[in-house]
Structure formats: structure tokens, C-alpha cells
């Protein structure tokens, strides 16, 4: 079995100090497995972006995930029927592994796709890299139904134990996630950086406007996202247009608010190209989450030269080069108050912050893909 390179990036500071030289070894055949449908959430988007960027530099990269087209068995996610748990085709899995003969499997999630990926890594005696983006056991605390809360916590505790037990390396996108992974039994855990979509990297940015008059929220309409805070801000600031993109268990509440408030628009779920357009129209993206291991949509907005407002509990604030170019909600501060604070800055200050944010986001993407390639590289002599 070839091993995963040891880069010793257990903290963000260590990650940022990793050598910026290009990998010198061969990056061979990699299979990525994920339970998230691409574009449906941040995890699905991350591994679609990773697939796209690795494809240019790997011998071969495969991506096994639900895509909404194949007739796979699925059940609603407990607590959120707008999302599904998909059960993969063992035959498709087996055929892909036989055809690709992977040298490494990257498992993004602890659902059926991810667990089957762990099984195949063990069966083929190849390294397993586990992505730890969300502590699902913690998210289930938001469920109001006690049975769902207990059952989901039990499942995810067991699934995380299996993934960490067999994973050669666990990657988390914040120091808190790395520490949590180690406490849950991971043998080795490191920080990983977040990526940007190729379309966002290639599409020219549009300069920030002079006013803060259009605010965007993008994400699941769920309690942990504090969607109500956006609705409250729309009520308090009738002079500002608020747009929400996404769906989830609070969809009915958002629909009712959008029907009542003329300055509140709900797009429903949108694809990434439509989300990119929505970002370019907005002046400020707001992410007021209770639970957010990083906040990929915030990084994407920064790359588009948009102002970003987050809560102190978002993992993105742990990254010094990023937090210095975004805005953080103060203790007791409402979203409406924060919008006033940001709007009170000079046009030059806001535009310079937006430009700096774009530079920092793109630099992180470049460092992140370099890190992935360094972890996955192998000498030709070690290849099968």
C-alpha cells in the first residue's frame, strides 16, 4: 500500500507555511466518493471543484456521487425532506473500482456512498482520505423531534467512528474540525484549504457598486442557518433588497415572508451558474449560521469581489488572511445593524476590501489544490 504524504498541517498557520513548490511526484488514479449531490450544498460543491481541478493534473480522477439522474434508492433526510439519503449501486461502485484501479479513495461524507468507499479502500489495500466538513451529530441537535435527534446522532457517531477508524488521513477545513476529528478517533488529522469553482476562477469579476443596497443569503433554509435573522433584517431595512437562494425545511416560512415583504425575494434552489449571477448582482453576502465548519459560499462571494458578513462561529474566521477582508457580526449586533456599519464606511474602503478579499480567496484556492496534489503524489517506483 502506498502512503499519503505527511505534510504536518495540523493548524491553519502550518497550512499557510506549507512549501509553495509544485509537487514533483506522479499524481495517479484517484476516486472521490460523496453522498452529496453536486451543487446542492457546500460539500457537494467542494468535491466537484476538487474533481475539476485535479482532472487537469492527475492520471485519472473519478467521482462517484448521486447525480439526480440515475434511479438509485433514496429516502428523505430525517428532519429535512428537501434533502435525500441516496443508496449507491454496488455494481456501479465495483465496476468503477475495477475499471480505474484507484491508488487512493477520497471519502467526503459518512453516508452510504462514503462508507462503501471506506470498504473498497480496505478491500483494495489503498489509502483512504476522509473529508470532515460537517459534524453531523452536532447538526442533529437542531432537530425538534427527540426520536430523530437520538437516531441521527447514533447513526452519525457510528459512521464517523468507522470512517476515522479506517481513514489514513482526515482533513478538516478548520482547526476546530481537526481537533474534533482527533477526539473522535482519527489516527491523523490535518487542515485542508477550501476551493473555488473553475467557472468562478475563469469568469471576470465585476467591481463593487458604491452603495450597500442588495444583500444575498445562499444556503439551506434550516434553523442552524438562522434564516429568520435575514427576514428580520428585511423588515428593519425596507430600503435594502434581500435575496435568499436555497431550499430546506424553512421554505414555507421564507415563502410567507417573501409574499409579505416587497424587498424580500426568494429564488428557491439555484445551480452554481445562477448563484454566480446572483452574487455579481449583490453588494453583500450574509452568512449568519450557528453551525458552519467553514462557509464555502462566503469564500466564493469574496472571490467575486463581494463584501461578506459572517458570524464568529463560522470556520472561515479562523483563517487570518480571510477574516481580515470580511465583516463579522458583533456581540448582540443584528444583521440590520451590521449593514448600517458596513454602509457607513467610505466607498473606497468597501471597494478596497472587496478587491483584497478576491485576492485572498484566490490565493487560498491555489494553495489548497497544491496541498491536495502534494498529499496524493507518489513516486513512479511506488506505483502498482
mmCIF file of C-alpha atoms in Angstrom:
data_model
loop_
_atom_site.group_PDB
_atom_site.id
_atom_site.type_symbol
_atom_site.label_atom_id
_atom_site.label_comp_id
_atom_site.label_asym_id
_atom_site.label_seq_id
_atom_site.Cartn_x
_atom_site.Cartn_y
_atom_site.Cartn_z
ATOM 1 C CA UNK A 1 0.000 0.000 0.000
ATOM 2 C CA UNK A 2 1.397 3.403 -0.887
ATOM 3 C CA UNK A 3 1.072 6.029 1.828
ATOM 4 C CA UNK A 4 -0.382 9.512 1.895
ATOM 5 C CA UNK A 5 2.299 12.200 2.121
ATOM 6 C CA UNK A 6 2.813 13.683 5.585
ATOM 7 C CA UNK A 7 2.641 17.481 5.376
ATOM 8 C CA UNK A 8 2.019 18.130 9.107
ATOM 9 C CA UNK A 9 -0.561 20.863 8.594
ATOM 10 C CA UNK A 10 -2.471 20.390 11.830
ATOM 11 C CA UNK A 11 -3.126 24.131 12.175
ATOM 12 C CA UNK A 12 -4.015 26.941 9.818
ATOM 13 C CA UNK A 13 -0.674 28.640 10.431
ATOM 14 C CA UNK A 14 1.110 25.417 9.460
ATOM 15 C CA UNK A 15 -1.076 25.083 6.376
ATOM 16 C CA UNK A 16 -0.218 28.600 5.252
ATOM 17 C CA UNK A 17 3.501 27.869 5.758
ATOM 18 C CA UNK A 18 3.491 24.744 3.595
ATOM 19 C CA UNK A 19 6.059 24.944 0.761
ATOM 20 C CA UNK A 20 4.590 26.575 -2.318
ATOM 21 C CA UNK A 21 6.647 24.498 -4.729
ATOM 22 C CA UNK A 22 4.801 22.284 -7.181
ATOM 23 C CA UNK A 23 4.563 18.514 -6.473
ATOM 24 C CA UNK A 24 7.443 16.592 -8.028
ATOM 25 C CA UNK A 25 5.975 13.085 -7.910
ATOM 26 C CA UNK A 26 3.256 11.484 -10.003
ATOM 27 C CA UNK A 27 -0.376 12.031 -9.007
ATOM 28 C CA UNK A 28 -2.041 8.821 -10.120
ATOM 29 C CA UNK A 29 -5.541 7.397 -10.180
ATOM 30 C CA UNK A 30 -7.959 8.831 -7.599
ATOM 31 C CA UNK A 31 -11.624 8.095 -6.920
ATOM 32 C CA UNK A 32 -13.693 10.618 -4.946
ATOM 33 C CA UNK A 33 -16.933 9.427 -3.313
ATOM 34 C CA UNK A 34 -19.598 11.688 -1.846
ATOM 35 C CA UNK A 35 -23.192 11.396 -0.621
ATOM 36 C CA UNK A 36 -23.876 14.991 -1.627
ATOM 37 C CA UNK A 37 -25.378 15.824 -4.997
ATOM 38 C CA UNK A 38 -23.009 18.289 -6.730
ATOM 39 C CA UNK A 39 -24.178 21.896 -6.358
ATOM 40 C CA UNK A 40 -26.761 21.053 -3.685
ATOM 41 C CA UNK A 41 -24.568 22.128 -0.770
ATOM 42 C CA UNK A 42 -21.059 23.218 0.123
ATOM 43 C CA UNK A 43 -19.708 19.678 0.468
ATOM 44 C CA UNK A 44 -21.020 18.582 -2.920
ATOM 45 C CA UNK A 45 -19.641 21.754 -4.470
ATOM 46 C CA UNK A 46 -16.229 21.292 -2.826
ATOM 47 C CA UNK A 47 -15.673 17.852 -4.306
ATOM 48 C CA UNK A 48 -16.977 18.838 -7.712
ATOM 49 C CA UNK A 49 -14.413 21.655 -7.642
ATOM 50 C CA UNK A 50 -11.719 19.248 -6.465
ATOM 51 C CA UNK A 51 -12.572 16.813 -9.261
ATOM 52 C CA UNK A 52 -12.436 19.576 -11.874
ATOM 53 C CA UNK A 53 -9.089 20.923 -10.667
ATOM 54 C CA UNK A 54 -7.457 17.520 -10.077
ATOM 55 C CA UNK A 55 -8.550 16.298 -13.518
ATOM 56 C CA UNK A 56 -6.015 18.582 -15.147
ATOM 57 C CA UNK A 57 -3.101 17.179 -13.131
ATOM 58 C CA UNK A 58 -3.938 13.553 -12.194
ATOM 59 C CA UNK A 59 -3.504 10.451 -14.326
ATOM 60 C CA UNK A 60 -7.226 9.859 -13.818
ATOM 61 C CA UNK A 61 -9.876 11.061 -11.366
ATOM 62 C CA UNK A 62 -13.336 9.569 -10.892
ATOM 63 C CA UNK A 63 -16.285 10.996 -8.955
ATOM 64 C CA UNK A 64 -18.948 8.671 -7.525
ATOM 65 C CA UNK A 65 -21.945 10.511 -6.096
ATOM 66 C CA UNK A 66 -25.714 10.852 -6.530
ATOM 67 C CA UNK A 67 -26.415 12.971 -9.575
ATOM 68 C CA UNK A 68 -30.218 13.031 -9.548
ATOM 69 C CA UNK A 69 -30.446 11.238 -12.905
ATOM 70 C CA UNK A 70 -29.767 7.593 -12.076
ATOM 71 C CA UNK A 71 -32.618 5.679 -10.456
ATOM 72 C CA UNK A 72 -30.969 4.981 -7.125
ATOM 73 C CA UNK A 73 -32.807 4.112 -3.933
ATOM 74 C CA UNK A 74 -33.305 7.224 -1.814
ATOM 75 C CA UNK A 75 -35.074 8.260 1.374
ATOM 76 C CA UNK A 76 -35.703 11.746 2.805
ATOM 77 C CA UNK A 77 -33.107 13.047 5.234
ATOM 78 C CA UNK A 78 -34.580 12.975 8.770
ATOM 79 C CA UNK A 79 -35.566 16.494 9.740
ATOM 80 C CA UNK A 80 -35.201 17.858 6.187
ATOM 81 C CA UNK A 81 -37.261 16.117 3.469
ATOM 82 C CA UNK A 82 -35.862 18.505 0.821
ATOM 83 C CA UNK A 83 -32.595 16.530 1.011
ATOM 84 C CA UNK A 84 -32.212 12.821 0.348
ATOM 85 C CA UNK A 85 -30.068 9.949 1.550
ATOM 86 C CA UNK A 86 -29.030 8.042 -1.572
ATOM 87 C CA UNK A 87 -28.032 4.394 -1.593
ATOM 88 C CA UNK A 88 -25.402 3.647 -4.250
ATOM 89 C CA UNK A 89 -25.411 0.819 -6.737
ATOM 90 C CA UNK A 90 -22.868 -1.732 -5.548
ATOM 91 C CA UNK A 91 -22.479 -2.905 -9.131
ATOM 92 C CA UNK A 92 -21.605 0.604 -10.336
ATOM 93 C CA UNK A 93 -19.172 1.021 -7.469
ATOM 94 C CA UNK A 94 -17.498 -2.285 -8.184
ATOM 95 C CA UNK A 95 -17.328 -1.628 -11.940
ATOM 96 C CA UNK A 96 -15.737 1.802 -11.335
ATOM 97 C CA UNK A 97 -13.134 0.382 -8.965
ATOM 98 C CA UNK A 98 -12.317 -2.462 -11.354
ATOM 99 C CA UNK A 99 -12.018 -0.095 -14.321
ATOM 100 C CA UNK A 100 -9.978 2.630 -12.606
ATOM 101 C CA UNK A 101 -7.819 0.555 -10.241
ATOM 102 C CA UNK A 102 -7.503 3.601 -7.938
ATOM 103 C CA UNK A 103 -4.412 4.278 -5.896
ATOM 104 C CA UNK A 104 -6.357 6.357 -3.377
ATOM 105 C CA UNK A 105 -10.002 6.914 -2.400
ATOM 106 C CA UNK A 106 -11.241 10.233 -1.016
ATOM 107 C CA UNK A 107 -14.471 9.872 1.000
ATOM 108 C CA UNK A 108 -16.263 13.169 1.507
ATOM 109 C CA UNK A 109 -19.185 12.131 3.717
ATOM 110 C CA UNK A 110 -20.213 9.482 6.277
ATOM 111 C CA UNK A 111 -23.307 8.341 4.364
ATOM 112 C CA UNK A 112 -23.785 5.181 2.269
ATOM 113 C CA UNK A 113 -21.503 6.396 -0.556
ATOM 114 C CA UNK A 114 -18.733 7.314 1.866
ATOM 115 C CA UNK A 115 -18.989 4.132 3.914
ATOM 116 C CA UNK A 116 -18.836 1.994 0.768
ATOM 117 C CA UNK A 117 -15.761 3.969 -0.286
ATOM 118 C CA UNK A 118 -14.126 3.090 3.042
ATOM 119 C CA UNK A 119 -14.962 -0.564 2.422
ATOM 120 C CA UNK A 120 -13.353 -0.556 -1.029
ATOM 121 C CA UNK A 121 -10.237 1.242 0.230
ATOM 122 C CA UNK A 122 -9.860 -1.503 2.814
ATOM 123 C CA UNK A 123 -10.572 -4.249 0.284
ATOM 124 C CA UNK A 124 -8.090 -2.865 -2.266
ATOM 125 C CA UNK A 125 -5.437 -2.030 0.382
ATOM 126 C CA UNK A 126 -5.165 1.577 -0.771
ATOM 127 C CA UNK A 127 -5.124 4.803 1.283
ATOM 128 C CA UNK A 128 -8.396 6.378 2.387
ATOM 129 C CA UNK A 129 -8.596 10.160 2.845
ATOM 130 C CA UNK A 130 -11.670 11.307 4.785
ATOM 131 C CA UNK A 131 -13.105 14.792 4.368
ATOM 132 C CA UNK A 132 -14.577 16.097 7.639
ATOM 133 C CA UNK A 133 -16.644 19.133 6.679
ATOM 134 C CA UNK A 134 -19.645 18.853 8.978
ATOM 135 C CA UNK A 135 -20.113 17.377 12.436
ATOM 136 C CA UNK A 136 -23.491 15.883 11.598
ATOM 137 C CA UNK A 137 -24.050 14.694 15.173
ATOM 138 C CA UNK A 138 -23.921 18.335 16.219
ATOM 139 C CA UNK A 139 -26.299 19.442 13.470
ATOM 140 C CA UNK A 140 -28.892 16.901 14.623
ATOM 141 C CA UNK A 141 -29.213 18.836 17.892
ATOM 142 C CA UNK A 142 -31.296 21.277 15.843
ATOM 143 C CA UNK A 143 -33.992 18.633 15.266
ATOM 144 C CA UNK A 144 -37.129 19.245 17.332
ATOM 145 C CA UNK A 145 -38.202 15.591 17.156
ATOM 146 C CA UNK A 146 -36.498 13.687 20.003
ATOM 147 C CA UNK A 147 -36.549 10.346 18.164
ATOM 148 C CA UNK A 148 -34.965 11.800 15.025
ATOM 149 C CA UNK A 149 -32.393 13.596 17.156
ATOM 150 C CA UNK A 150 -31.423 10.424 19.021
ATOM 151 C CA UNK A 151 -31.452 8.125 15.988
ATOM 152 C CA UNK A 152 -29.475 10.520 13.786
ATOM 153 C CA UNK A 153 -26.882 11.172 16.472
ATOM 154 C CA UNK A 154 -26.411 7.411 16.965
ATOM 155 C CA UNK A 155 -26.006 6.794 13.218
ATOM 156 C CA UNK A 156 -23.511 9.594 12.650
ATOM 157 C CA UNK A 157 -21.484 8.668 15.729
ATOM 158 C CA UNK A 158 -21.124 5.126 14.387
ATOM 159 C CA UNK A 159 -20.444 6.306 10.809
ATOM 160 C CA UNK A 160 -17.775 8.772 11.947
ATOM 161 C CA UNK A 161 -16.127 6.050 14.043
ATOM 162 C CA UNK A 162 -15.965 3.737 11.003
ATOM 163 C CA UNK A 163 -14.593 6.442 8.706
ATOM 164 C CA UNK A 164 -11.964 7.580 11.213
ATOM 165 C CA UNK A 165 -11.057 4.007 12.149
ATOM 166 C CA UNK A 166 -10.161 3.109 8.561
ATOM 167 C CA UNK A 167 -9.082 6.531 7.269
ATOM 168 C CA UNK A 168 -5.355 7.047 6.791
ATOM 169 C CA UNK A 169 -5.872 10.811 6.923
ATOM 170 C CA UNK A 170 -8.769 13.032 7.973
ATOM 171 C CA UNK A 171 -8.888 16.558 6.545
ATOM 172 C CA UNK A 172 -10.930 19.321 8.187
ATOM 173 C CA UNK A 173 -11.371 22.878 6.995
ATOM 174 C CA UNK A 174 -10.824 24.462 10.408
ATOM 175 C CA UNK A 175 -8.660 23.798 13.439
ATOM 176 C CA UNK A 176 -11.797 23.040 15.463
ATOM 177 C CA UNK A 177 -12.744 20.283 12.999
ATOM 178 C CA UNK A 178 -9.220 18.829 13.149
ATOM 179 C CA UNK A 179 -9.314 18.747 16.959
ATOM 180 C CA UNK A 180 -12.800 17.214 16.887
ATOM 181 C CA UNK A 181 -11.701 14.521 14.423
ATOM 182 C CA UNK A 182 -8.790 13.569 16.667
ATOM 183 C CA UNK A 183 -11.088 13.427 19.702
ATOM 184 C CA UNK A 184 -13.453 11.139 17.767
ATOM 185 C CA UNK A 185 -10.701 8.651 16.977
ATOM 186 C CA UNK A 186 -8.953 9.855 13.820
ATOM 187 C CA UNK A 187 -5.425 8.432 13.566
ATOM 188 C CA UNK A 188 -4.142 11.518 11.780
ATOM 189 C CA UNK A 189 -5.897 14.794 11.022
ATOM 190 C CA UNK A 190 -4.793 17.919 9.190
ATOM 191 C CA UNK A 191 -6.199 21.212 7.973
ATOM 192 C CA UNK A 192 -7.287 21.470 4.359
ATOM 193 C CA UNK A 193 -7.999 24.626 2.419
ATOM 194 C CA UNK A 194 -11.209 25.402 0.554
ATOM 195 C CA UNK A 195 -11.517 25.520 -3.220
ATOM 196 C CA UNK A 196 -13.318 27.716 -5.727
ATOM 197 C CA UNK A 197 -15.334 26.620 -8.773
ATOM 198 C CA UNK A 198 -13.464 26.768 -12.053
ATOM 199 C CA UNK A 199 -16.276 28.893 -13.515
ATOM 200 C CA UNK A 200 -15.759 31.496 -10.791
ATOM 201 C CA UNK A 201 -11.999 31.489 -11.337
ATOM 202 C CA UNK A 202 -12.372 31.968 -15.080
ATOM 203 C CA UNK A 203 -15.250 34.463 -15.190
ATOM 204 C CA UNK A 204 -14.156 38.119 -14.919
ATOM 205 C CA UNK A 205 -15.310 39.869 -11.742
ATOM 206 C CA UNK A 206 -17.472 42.975 -11.720
ATOM 207 C CA UNK A 207 -16.473 45.909 -9.485
ATOM 208 C CA UNK A 208 -18.419 46.509 -6.282
ATOM 209 C CA UNK A 209 -21.073 49.188 -6.522
ATOM 210 C CA UNK A 210 -20.988 52.407 -4.493
ATOM 211 C CA UNK A 211 -23.902 51.503 -2.206
ATOM 212 C CA UNK A 212 -24.880 48.587 0.045
ATOM 213 C CA UNK A 213 -28.398 48.162 -1.279
ATOM 214 C CA UNK A 214 -28.623 44.478 -2.236
ATOM 215 C CA UNK A 215 -27.984 41.661 0.275
ATOM 216 C CA UNK A 216 -27.762 37.948 -0.594
ATOM 217 C CA UNK A 217 -28.140 34.813 1.532
ATOM 218 C CA UNK A 218 -27.339 31.458 -0.082
ATOM 219 C CA UNK A 219 -27.675 28.116 1.672
ATOM 220 C CA UNK A 220 -30.064 25.624 3.203
ATOM 221 C CA UNK A 221 -33.181 27.141 4.695
ATOM 222 C CA UNK A 222 -32.646 25.424 8.028
ATOM 223 C CA UNK A 223 -32.668 26.514 11.700
ATOM 224 C CA UNK A 224 -28.874 26.350 12.056
ATOM 225 C CA UNK A 225 -28.537 28.889 9.221
ATOM 226 C CA UNK A 226 -30.559 31.489 11.185
ATOM 227 C CA UNK A 227 -32.694 32.339 8.181
ATOM 228 C CA UNK A 228 -35.033 34.304 10.448
ATOM 229 C CA UNK A 229 -32.241 36.827 11.007
ATOM 230 C CA UNK A 230 -32.361 37.659 7.284
ATOM 231 C CA UNK A 231 -36.142 38.069 7.412
ATOM 232 C CA UNK A 232 -35.826 40.329 10.476
ATOM 233 C CA UNK A 233 -33.238 42.445 8.651
ATOM 234 C CA UNK A 234 -35.547 42.799 5.656
ATOM 235 C CA UNK A 235 -38.289 44.059 7.961
ATOM 236 C CA UNK A 236 -35.920 46.535 9.628
ATOM 237 C CA UNK A 237 -34.379 47.785 6.359
ATOM 238 C CA UNK A 238 -37.134 48.312 3.751
ATOM 239 C CA UNK A 239 -34.645 50.410 1.747
ATOM 240 C CA UNK A 240 -32.432 47.357 1.113
ATOM 241 C CA UNK A 241 -33.256 44.458 -1.217
ATOM 242 C CA UNK A 242 -32.734 40.985 0.270
ATOM 243 C CA UNK A 243 -32.470 37.836 -1.850
ATOM 244 C CA UNK A 244 -32.464 34.286 -0.499
ATOM 245 C CA UNK A 245 -31.225 31.379 -2.626
ATOM 246 C CA UNK A 246 -31.766 27.825 -1.406
ATOM 247 C CA UNK A 247 -34.396 25.460 -0.080
ATOM 248 C CA UNK A 248 -34.941 23.467 3.078
ATOM 249 C CA UNK A 249 -37.347 22.796 5.936
ATOM 250 C CA UNK A 250 -37.988 26.525 6.494
ATOM 251 C CA UNK A 251 -39.067 27.072 2.889
ATOM 252 C CA UNK A 252 -42.691 27.765 3.843
ATOM 253 C CA UNK A 253 -41.615 30.442 6.331
ATOM 254 C CA UNK A 254 -39.441 32.122 3.707
ATOM 255 C CA UNK A 255 -42.223 31.955 1.094
ATOM 256 C CA UNK A 256 -44.641 33.614 3.522
ATOM 257 C CA UNK A 257 -42.123 36.343 4.359
ATOM 258 C CA UNK A 258 -41.377 36.962 0.664
ATOM 259 C CA UNK A 259 -45.103 37.338 -0.030
ATOM 260 C CA UNK A 260 -45.399 39.833 2.837
ATOM 261 C CA UNK A 261 -42.243 41.905 2.326
ATOM 262 C CA UNK A 262 -41.745 43.684 -1.037
ATOM 263 C CA UNK A 263 -37.963 43.931 -0.511
ATOM 264 C CA UNK A 264 -37.505 40.175 0.121
ATOM 265 C CA UNK A 265 -37.059 37.810 -2.831
ATOM 266 C CA UNK A 266 -36.789 34.021 -2.698
ATOM 267 C CA UNK A 267 -35.149 32.298 -5.673
ATOM 268 C CA UNK A 268 -35.549 28.734 -4.376
ATOM 269 C CA UNK A 269 -32.726 26.350 -5.117
ATOM 270 C CA UNK A 270 -30.405 27.588 -7.884
ATOM 271 C CA UNK A 271 -27.485 25.992 -9.712
ATOM 272 C CA UNK A 272 -23.977 27.320 -9.315
ATOM 273 C CA UNK A 273 -24.028 29.383 -12.509
ATOM 274 C CA UNK A 274 -27.237 31.102 -11.368
ATOM 275 C CA UNK A 275 -25.736 31.602 -7.908
ATOM 276 C CA UNK A 276 -22.700 33.200 -9.517
ATOM 277 C CA UNK A 277 -25.005 35.664 -11.289
ATOM 278 C CA UNK A 278 -26.835 36.377 -8.017
ATOM 279 C CA UNK A 279 -23.516 37.119 -6.301
ATOM 280 C CA UNK A 280 -22.482 39.525 -9.033
ATOM 281 C CA UNK A 281 -25.736 41.446 -8.588
ATOM 282 C CA UNK A 282 -25.411 41.636 -4.790
ATOM 283 C CA UNK A 283 -23.310 44.055 -2.745
ATOM 284 C CA UNK A 284 -23.100 41.943 0.415
ATOM 285 C CA UNK A 285 -23.416 38.238 1.203
ATOM 286 C CA UNK A 286 -24.639 37.372 4.710
ATOM 287 C CA UNK A 287 -23.978 34.014 6.388
ATOM 288 C CA UNK A 288 -25.388 34.138 9.955
ATOM 289 C CA UNK A 289 -25.065 30.391 10.723
ATOM 290 C CA UNK A 290 -24.964 28.793 14.161
ATOM 291 C CA UNK A 291 -23.086 25.759 12.785
ATOM 292 C CA UNK A 292 -20.704 26.353 9.866
ATOM 293 C CA UNK A 293 -17.450 24.413 9.693
ATOM 294 C CA UNK A 294 -16.130 26.848 7.073
ATOM 295 C CA UNK A 295 -18.618 28.659 4.831
ATOM 296 C CA UNK A 296 -17.697 27.890 1.227
ATOM 297 C CA UNK A 297 -20.292 30.275 -0.178
ATOM 298 C CA UNK A 298 -18.566 33.115 1.705
ATOM 299 C CA UNK A 299 -15.256 32.305 0.017
ATOM 300 C CA UNK A 300 -16.965 32.224 -3.390
ATOM 301 C CA UNK A 301 -18.505 35.636 -2.757
ATOM 302 C CA UNK A 302 -15.117 37.016 -1.707
ATOM 303 C CA UNK A 303 -13.594 35.714 -4.932
ATOM 304 C CA UNK A 304 -16.292 37.606 -6.844
ATOM 305 C CA UNK A 305 -15.232 40.886 -5.110
ATOM 306 C CA UNK A 306 -18.308 40.950 -2.893
ATOM 307 C CA UNK A 307 -18.461 42.061 0.727
ATOM 308 C CA UNK A 308 -19.162 39.242 3.185
ATOM 309 C CA UNK A 309 -20.716 39.273 6.665
ATOM 310 C CA UNK A 310 -20.476 36.152 8.858
ATOM 311 C CA UNK A 311 -20.956 35.136 12.491
ATOM 312 C CA UNK A 312 -17.933 34.481 14.736
ATOM 313 C CA UNK A 313 -18.831 30.771 14.730
ATOM 314 C CA UNK A 314 -18.137 30.325 11.005
ATOM 315 C CA UNK A 315 -14.896 28.436 10.399
ATOM 316 C CA UNK A 316 -13.760 30.958 7.793
ATOM 317 C CA UNK A 317 -12.943 33.453 10.565
ATOM 318 C CA UNK A 318 -10.110 31.150 11.721
ATOM 319 C CA UNK A 319 -8.175 31.953 8.531
ATOM 320 C CA UNK A 320 -6.250 35.222 9.179
ATOM 321 C CA UNK A 321 -5.834 36.167 5.521
ATOM 322 C CA UNK A 322 -9.590 35.857 5.017
ATOM 323 C CA UNK A 323 -11.080 37.269 8.221
ATOM 324 C CA UNK A 324 -9.125 40.495 7.717
ATOM 325 C CA UNK A 325 -11.074 41.041 4.481
ATOM 326 C CA UNK A 326 -14.605 40.236 5.667
ATOM 327 C CA UNK A 327 -17.012 41.515 8.321
ATOM 328 C CA UNK A 328 -18.004 39.657 11.490
ATOM 329 C CA UNK A 329 -21.231 40.209 13.427
ATOM 330 C CA UNK A 330 -20.538 41.789 16.793
ATOM 331 C CA UNK A 331 -21.888 40.547 20.098
ATOM 332 C CA UNK A 332 -25.572 41.462 20.212
ATOM 333 C CA UNK A 333 -25.422 43.094 16.773
ATOM 334 C CA UNK A 334 -28.271 42.394 14.370
ATOM 335 C CA UNK A 335 -27.842 41.876 10.634
ATOM 336 C CA UNK A 336 -29.563 45.229 10.050
ATOM 337 C CA UNK A 337 -27.125 46.935 12.440
ATOM 338 C CA UNK A 338 -24.151 45.343 10.672
ATOM 339 C CA UNK A 339 -25.409 46.505 7.280
ATOM 340 C CA UNK A 340 -25.538 50.073 8.624
ATOM 341 C CA UNK A 341 -21.987 49.698 9.974
ATOM 342 C CA UNK A 342 -20.678 48.471 6.628
ATOM 343 C CA UNK A 343 -22.566 51.106 4.654
ATOM 344 C CA UNK A 344 -21.052 53.831 6.874
ATOM 345 C CA UNK A 345 -17.588 53.030 5.503
ATOM 346 C CA UNK A 346 -16.349 55.053 2.583
ATOM 347 C CA UNK A 347 -16.854 53.727 -0.937
ATOM 348 C CA UNK A 348 -13.074 53.450 -1.298
ATOM 349 C CA UNK A 349 -12.791 51.351 1.892
ATOM 350 C CA UNK A 350 -15.504 48.939 0.778
ATOM 351 C CA UNK A 351 -14.114 48.571 -2.719
ATOM 352 C CA UNK A 352 -10.560 48.025 -1.457
ATOM 353 C CA UNK A 353 -11.823 45.381 0.982
ATOM 354 C CA UNK A 354 -13.628 43.637 -1.879
ATOM 355 C CA UNK A 355 -10.511 43.618 -4.061
ATOM 356 C CA UNK A 356 -8.345 42.343 -1.217
ATOM 357 C CA UNK A 357 -10.919 39.660 -0.441
ATOM 358 C CA UNK A 358 -10.817 38.401 -4.010
ATOM 359 C CA UNK A 359 -7.022 38.215 -3.953
ATOM 360 C CA UNK A 360 -7.020 36.322 -0.634
ATOM 361 C CA UNK A 361 -9.715 33.848 -1.771
ATOM 362 C CA UNK A 362 -7.893 33.025 -4.992
ATOM 363 C CA UNK A 363 -4.585 32.617 -3.160
ATOM 364 C CA UNK A 364 -6.198 30.132 -0.782
ATOM 365 C CA UNK A 365 -7.610 28.150 -3.709
ATOM 366 C CA UNK A 366 -4.164 27.932 -5.324
ATOM 367 C CA UNK A 367 -2.554 26.803 -2.063
ATOM 368 C CA UNK A 368 -5.354 24.303 -1.420
ATOM 369 C CA UNK A 369 -5.067 22.480 -4.737
ATOM 370 C CA UNK A 370 -1.270 22.437 -4.355
ATOM 371 C CA UNK A 371 -1.744 20.829 -0.931
ATOM 372 C CA UNK A 372 -4.057 18.147 -2.350
ATOM 373 C CA UNK A 373 -1.591 17.338 -5.113
ATOM 374 C CA UNK A 374 1.268 17.110 -2.620
ATOM 375 C CA UNK A 375 -0.709 14.721 -0.415
ATOM 376 C CA UNK A 376 -1.663 12.487 -3.336
ATOM 377 C CA UNK A 377 1.641 12.436 -5.197
ATOM 378 C CA UNK A 378 3.699 9.265 -5.388
ATOM 379 C CA UNK A 379 6.986 8.277 -6.955
ATOM 380 C CA UNK A 380 6.638 6.162 -10.087
ATOM 381 C CA UNK A 381 8.622 3.444 -8.357
ATOM 382 C CA UNK A 382 5.873 3.166 -5.728
ATOM 383 C CA UNK A 383 3.071 2.797 -8.269
ATOM 384 C CA UNK A 384 1.487 -0.558 -8.875
#
